[in-house]
Amino acid sequence: MSKENIFVTKPTLPPLNDLIPYLEKIWETRVLTNGGEFHQKFEAALCDYFGVHHICLFTNATIALVTALQALRITGEVITTPYSFVATSHALLWNGIKPVFVDIDPHSLNLDPARIESAITPHTTAIMPVHCYGHPCDVNGIQRIADNYNLKIIYDAAHAFGVQDAGGSILRYGDLSVLSFHATKVFNTFEGGAIICPDEKTKVRIDQLKNFGHVGETTVVAPGINGKMSEFNAALGLLQLQHIDSALACRQKIDEAYRLKLAGIPGISCIQGSGECVANYAYFPILVHEDYFLTRDTLYNLMKEKGIHPRRYFYPLISQFPMYRGLSSAHPDNLPVALDISQKILCLPIYPDLEMSVVDVICQLIANPC
């Protein structure tokens, strides 16, 4: 193996020369933002790729989450998962909304519908689940609860680019779904994000909110924010779409190799899918159990010493950070599954350029760490 450090991910980029014509067009038009030609084409291309009708592009997924909550006029309390990146619940705090944490399912690692109902109060207005690692939530179970209690659903679908169930894109569920195009994701525009909308009226409102609330040169109808995606990012996105299917195919091969080589190692288990028909192989998480040779953190540090840098996604839990741990729903006794998983999880390197020889070294190290 090369002495180069191996990180948990490595951004996928198109051939640089292929980007030059897009940049030349930007230099020619001098349109850099505000819904230019590439922005419009990228929205249309994504709608076609996902099989949806309306998408709003954003500068990043965190601003998209904040705006999604604004667009649906969410207030009070929102039920969400403690097992995610902090942006999920930070978006709630930025809107003055109280997160209510509910434990996760031990198999999918997504919000457990069986635990949602008991957390609903008169102040609950919405549910914000996460398709963790790109594995779909129990969308039907969550929708039944939302319908019974007249709650909105906003899916944090940051991990779920390209994921499909039997009916099509997983992004079609809920009132809104939010995507991330961050550099660490399977599809990136350097930075970026998007909201998948159910109808034209909702898209118009979101487009207004992401542009300061403007509806014309002299009219502002809402306290919006600057969340627009630039022409640079949109142009890159158009080019990235030409390569995404081959990138996902490479990820699948690496996923299959890990599963084959890690099978049978005592104390190591691989996270399985949760019903997706088309996966995106966004992460490769394993659980390090008590009967493994080492503790999870000892294995983590050993791998780092060898130049391999896995990540403990998601440790610690969101509910353990200072701005959340005072909430009653954040108490560890309320979140036993999430707490247990967070202490066992380890995400191994996975990206299209990862060489199989490196996968071999990683798996050999896990199989024989001493």
XYZ file of C-alpha atoms in Angstrom:
370
model
C 0.000 0.000 0.000
C 1.121 3.547 -0.718
C 2.285 5.693 2.179
C -0.453 8.165 1.254
C -3.057 8.620 3.976
C -6.361 6.890 3.224
C -9.330 8.934 4.399
C -12.916 7.854 4.867
C -13.840 9.603 1.639
C -12.244 11.410 -1.276
C -14.229 13.868 -3.384
C -15.105 12.640 -6.854
C -14.299 15.219 -9.544
C -14.718 15.176 -13.326
C -11.808 15.639 -15.758
C -10.635 19.223 -15.367
C -10.561 19.843 -19.125
C -14.251 18.967 -19.335
C -15.043 21.832 -16.985
C -13.265 24.487 -19.084
C -16.118 25.053 -21.605
C -18.525 25.665 -18.727
C -16.172 28.217 -17.196
C -15.692 29.910 -20.551
C -19.462 30.295 -20.823
C -19.595 31.899 -17.375
C -16.784 34.288 -18.328
C -18.647 35.135 -21.522
C -22.013 35.871 -19.899
C -20.680 37.215 -16.588
C -23.724 35.644 -14.922
C -22.425 34.244 -11.649
C -25.586 33.692 -9.577
C -29.306 34.581 -9.313
C -30.648 31.637 -11.273
C -28.562 31.796 -14.418
C -28.464 29.382 -17.342
C -26.499 26.623 -15.599
C -28.672 26.892 -12.483
C -31.814 26.369 -14.535
C -30.305 23.521 -16.552
C -29.028 21.784 -13.428
C -32.450 21.956 -11.757
C -34.056 20.458 -14.862
C -31.394 17.743 -15.136
C -31.841 16.725 -11.495
C -35.615 16.572 -11.886
C -35.113 14.266 -14.826
C -32.530 12.119 -12.994
C -34.693 11.664 -9.902
C -38.030 11.517 -11.682
C -39.467 14.423 -9.692
C -41.123 17.637 -10.828
C -39.717 20.432 -8.668
C -36.283 21.084 -7.133
C -34.790 24.198 -5.547
C -30.994 24.445 -5.567
C -29.117 25.802 -2.552
C -25.659 26.939 -1.578
C -25.527 24.098 0.973
C -27.819 21.610 2.666
C -27.792 23.319 6.073
C -29.280 26.499 4.621
C -31.706 24.266 2.729
C -32.833 22.618 5.988
C -33.258 25.998 7.678
C -35.285 27.223 4.707
C -37.401 24.067 4.484
C -38.558 24.627 8.060
C -39.354 28.247 7.220
C -41.207 27.267 4.074
C -43.562 24.965 5.990
C -43.864 27.482 8.840
C -42.745 24.911 11.409
C -42.767 26.039 15.048
C -42.843 24.509 18.525
C -41.332 21.024 18.725
C -39.991 18.711 16.030
C -39.275 15.022 16.574
C -35.897 14.010 15.182
C -33.038 11.552 15.541
C -30.008 11.918 17.812
C -28.016 9.770 15.362
C -26.990 12.174 12.603
C -24.647 15.031 11.787
C -25.329 18.091 13.937
C -26.683 20.124 10.992
C -29.949 18.192 11.267
C -30.858 19.550 14.681
C -28.893 22.805 14.326
C -31.395 23.782 11.624
C -34.132 23.465 14.235
C -32.331 25.692 16.739
C -31.704 28.330 14.075
C -35.478 28.483 13.631
C -36.186 28.659 17.363
C -37.635 25.130 17.323
C -37.162 22.605 20.141
C -35.716 19.275 19.002
C -37.294 16.215 20.581
C -34.986 13.210 20.239
C -36.406 9.749 19.676
C -34.395 6.530 19.623
C -33.417 4.689 16.460
C -34.193 1.272 15.047
C -31.292 -1.115 15.796
C -31.218 -2.475 12.236
C -31.801 0.505 9.922
C -30.292 3.006 12.424
C -33.066 5.379 11.353
C -35.723 7.029 13.507
C -37.867 4.261 15.016
C -41.567 4.816 14.191
C -42.559 2.648 17.162
C -41.112 5.299 19.479
C -42.368 8.437 17.758
C -45.963 8.475 18.963
C -45.111 8.590 22.668
C -42.951 11.681 22.058
C -45.745 13.710 20.452
C -47.092 16.612 22.530
C -49.553 19.445 21.791
C -46.500 21.466 20.695
C -45.301 18.941 18.087
C -45.638 20.247 14.529
C -43.321 18.052 12.454
C -41.018 15.051 12.201
C -37.509 15.350 10.762
C -36.067 11.888 10.054
C -32.731 11.111 8.366
C -32.102 8.426 5.746
C -28.941 7.410 7.604
C -26.071 6.205 5.385
C -28.509 6.410 2.469
C -30.671 3.570 3.828
C -34.357 4.573 3.662
C -36.429 5.259 6.744
C -39.683 3.412 7.334
C -41.403 6.065 5.245
C -44.829 4.453 5.391
C -44.754 4.012 9.151
C -43.657 7.615 9.657
C -46.279 8.906 7.220
C -49.092 7.071 9.052
C -48.119 8.766 12.303
C -47.837 12.160 10.629
C -51.275 11.751 9.057
C -52.840 10.707 12.372
C -51.487 13.757 14.188
C -51.520 16.269 11.318
C -47.747 16.674 11.357
C -45.406 17.767 8.575
C -42.438 15.612 7.526
C -39.107 17.029 6.357
C -36.602 14.347 5.397
C -32.933 15.056 5.864
C -31.898 13.118 2.751
C -28.301 14.351 2.767
C -27.023 10.769 2.318
C -29.704 9.598 -0.119
C -28.671 10.824 -3.585
C -29.820 8.266 -6.157
C -31.468 5.910 -3.657
C -34.684 4.258 -4.852
C -37.352 1.963 -3.495
C -39.770 -0.059 -5.618
C -41.702 3.081 -6.571
C -38.789 5.322 -7.520
C -36.684 7.953 -5.786
C -36.773 7.942 -1.998
C -36.777 11.737 -2.261
C -40.465 11.797 -3.168
C -41.566 11.093 0.416
C -42.580 13.620 3.051
C -43.597 17.223 2.580
C -40.015 18.140 1.651
C -36.717 16.284 1.238
C -33.334 17.972 1.557
C -30.225 16.808 -0.308
C -26.565 17.613 0.287
C -23.973 18.087 -2.458
C -21.125 18.599 0.013
C -17.638 17.432 -0.936
C -17.993 14.340 1.264
C -21.159 13.097 -0.440
C -21.513 10.607 -3.305
C -22.457 13.536 -5.565
C -20.846 16.903 -4.957
C -20.850 20.410 -6.390
C -17.969 21.400 -4.047
C -20.671 22.779 -1.727
C -24.377 22.666 -2.445
C -27.779 21.319 -1.590
C -31.341 21.088 -2.794
C -34.938 20.790 -1.653
C -37.300 18.457 -3.481
C -40.744 20.094 -3.582
C -44.161 18.491 -4.094
C -45.712 21.286 -6.184
C -45.076 24.555 -8.003
C -46.558 26.709 -5.234
C -44.106 25.337 -2.664
C -41.191 25.775 -5.069
C -42.097 29.426 -5.628
C -42.168 30.078 -1.872
C -38.823 28.349 -1.319
C -37.228 30.199 -4.234
C -38.397 33.451 -2.662
C -37.083 32.514 0.774
C -33.628 31.579 -0.561
C -33.389 34.985 -2.278
C -33.984 37.287 0.712
C -37.771 37.071 0.300
C -37.713 39.090 -2.935
C -40.611 38.785 -5.380
C -39.515 41.694 -7.506
C -37.063 44.561 -7.626
C -38.798 46.534 -4.873
C -40.959 43.964 -3.074
C -39.935 41.696 -0.220
C -42.590 39.370 1.219
C -40.663 37.318 3.804
C -37.497 37.463 5.936
C -35.561 35.270 3.525
C -31.907 34.342 3.404
C -29.213 34.197 0.731
C -29.238 30.502 -0.081
C -28.777 30.561 -3.845
C -26.457 28.153 -5.646
C -23.880 29.900 -7.828
C -23.393 29.278 -11.537
C -19.991 27.726 -10.784
C -21.528 25.066 -8.559
C -24.437 24.449 -10.932
C -22.076 24.038 -13.893
C -20.009 21.518 -11.944
C -23.204 19.708 -10.993
C -24.234 19.345 -14.628
C -20.862 17.824 -15.425
C -20.896 15.572 -12.361
C -24.236 14.101 -13.430
C -22.517 12.671 -16.512
C -20.260 10.559 -14.267
C -22.442 9.712 -11.258
C -23.657 6.308 -12.431
C -20.126 5.002 -13.008
C -19.076 6.414 -9.612
C -21.922 4.570 -7.888
C -20.990 1.364 -9.708
C -17.431 1.667 -8.363
C -18.784 2.193 -4.860
C -20.903 -0.932 -5.186
C -17.841 -3.052 -6.035
C -15.987 -1.740 -2.991
C -19.021 -2.383 -0.787
C -19.217 -5.969 -2.064
C -15.492 -6.506 -1.487
C -15.703 -5.302 2.109
C -18.659 -7.570 2.845
C -16.892 -10.583 1.398
C -13.580 -9.990 3.170
C -15.045 -9.024 6.560
C -17.493 -11.927 6.709
C -16.794 -14.274 9.583
C -14.510 -11.980 11.595
C -15.621 -12.424 15.228
C -17.090 -9.251 16.685
C -17.464 -7.398 13.365
C -20.805 -6.927 11.616
C -21.673 -4.929 8.516
C -24.726 -2.673 8.411
C -27.310 -3.959 5.951
C -29.701 -1.991 3.747
C -33.262 -1.216 4.785
C -35.291 -2.098 1.730
C -33.820 0.075 -1.012
C -34.004 -1.343 -4.543
C -31.225 0.953 -5.743
C -28.514 1.817 -3.209
C -25.844 4.512 -3.434
C -23.186 2.967 -1.157
C -22.596 6.349 0.454
C -20.822 4.897 3.500
C -19.491 1.564 4.666
C -20.333 1.330 8.380
C -19.382 -1.626 10.556
C -20.168 -2.374 14.179
C -17.348 -3.382 16.514
C -18.888 -5.622 19.179
C -17.663 -6.642 22.607
C -16.364 -9.991 21.359
C -13.919 -8.379 18.902
C -10.197 -8.452 19.719
C -10.102 -4.703 20.496
C -12.453 -1.961 21.540
C -13.854 0.211 18.767
C -11.685 3.168 19.753
C -8.539 1.052 20.018
C -9.146 -0.252 16.484
C -9.888 3.291 15.308
C -6.594 4.602 16.701
C -4.626 1.623 15.378
C -5.941 2.234 11.869
C -5.019 5.921 12.094
C -1.488 4.952 13.120
C -1.308 2.901 9.906
C -2.400 5.887 7.790
C -6.008 4.740 7.442
C -8.580 7.229 8.700
C -12.047 5.795 9.316
C -14.683 7.922 11.041
C -16.977 7.247 13.959
C -20.143 8.461 12.219
C -22.055 9.278 14.462
C -20.208 9.622 17.738
C -20.951 11.309 20.014
C -24.707 11.578 19.567
C -26.148 15.003 18.772
C -28.000 14.765 22.074
C -24.668 14.685 23.937
C -23.470 18.080 22.721
C -23.770 21.003 25.174
C -26.600 22.817 23.382
C -28.810 19.697 23.478
C -27.935 17.588 26.497
C -30.145 19.652 28.828
C -33.265 18.567 26.940
C -35.282 15.854 28.669
C -35.446 13.858 25.432
C -31.622 13.892 25.273
C -31.171 11.840 28.429
C -29.208 8.654 27.647
C -31.915 6.502 29.254
C -34.291 7.615 26.492
C -31.856 6.694 23.696
C -30.325 3.295 24.556
C -30.105 1.989 20.985
C -28.564 5.147 19.565
C -26.088 5.340 22.435
C -25.070 1.697 21.981
C -24.626 2.050 18.210
C -22.623 5.275 18.571
C -20.108 3.413 20.741
C -19.692 0.580 18.216
C -19.877 2.307 14.830
C -16.920 2.722 12.498
C -17.228 3.907 8.900
C -14.499 2.524 6.660
C -13.017 4.347 3.647
C -15.149 4.152 0.510
C -14.882 6.220 -2.673
C -14.621 5.383 -6.393
C -10.835 5.797 -6.576
C -10.159 3.500 -3.615
C -7.927 0.684 -4.826
C -8.903 -2.899 -4.037
C -5.393 -3.485 -2.706
C -6.128 -0.880 -0.037
C -9.444 -2.558 0.765
C -7.456 -5.782 1.231
C -5.036 -4.091 3.646
C -7.900 -2.560 5.649
C -9.693 -5.882 5.943
C -6.482 -7.740 6.851
C -5.811 -5.195 9.574
C -9.294 -5.671 11.000
C -8.988 -9.456 10.799
C -5.517 -9.511 12.426
C -5.018 -6.295 14.423
C -2.480 -7.710 16.911
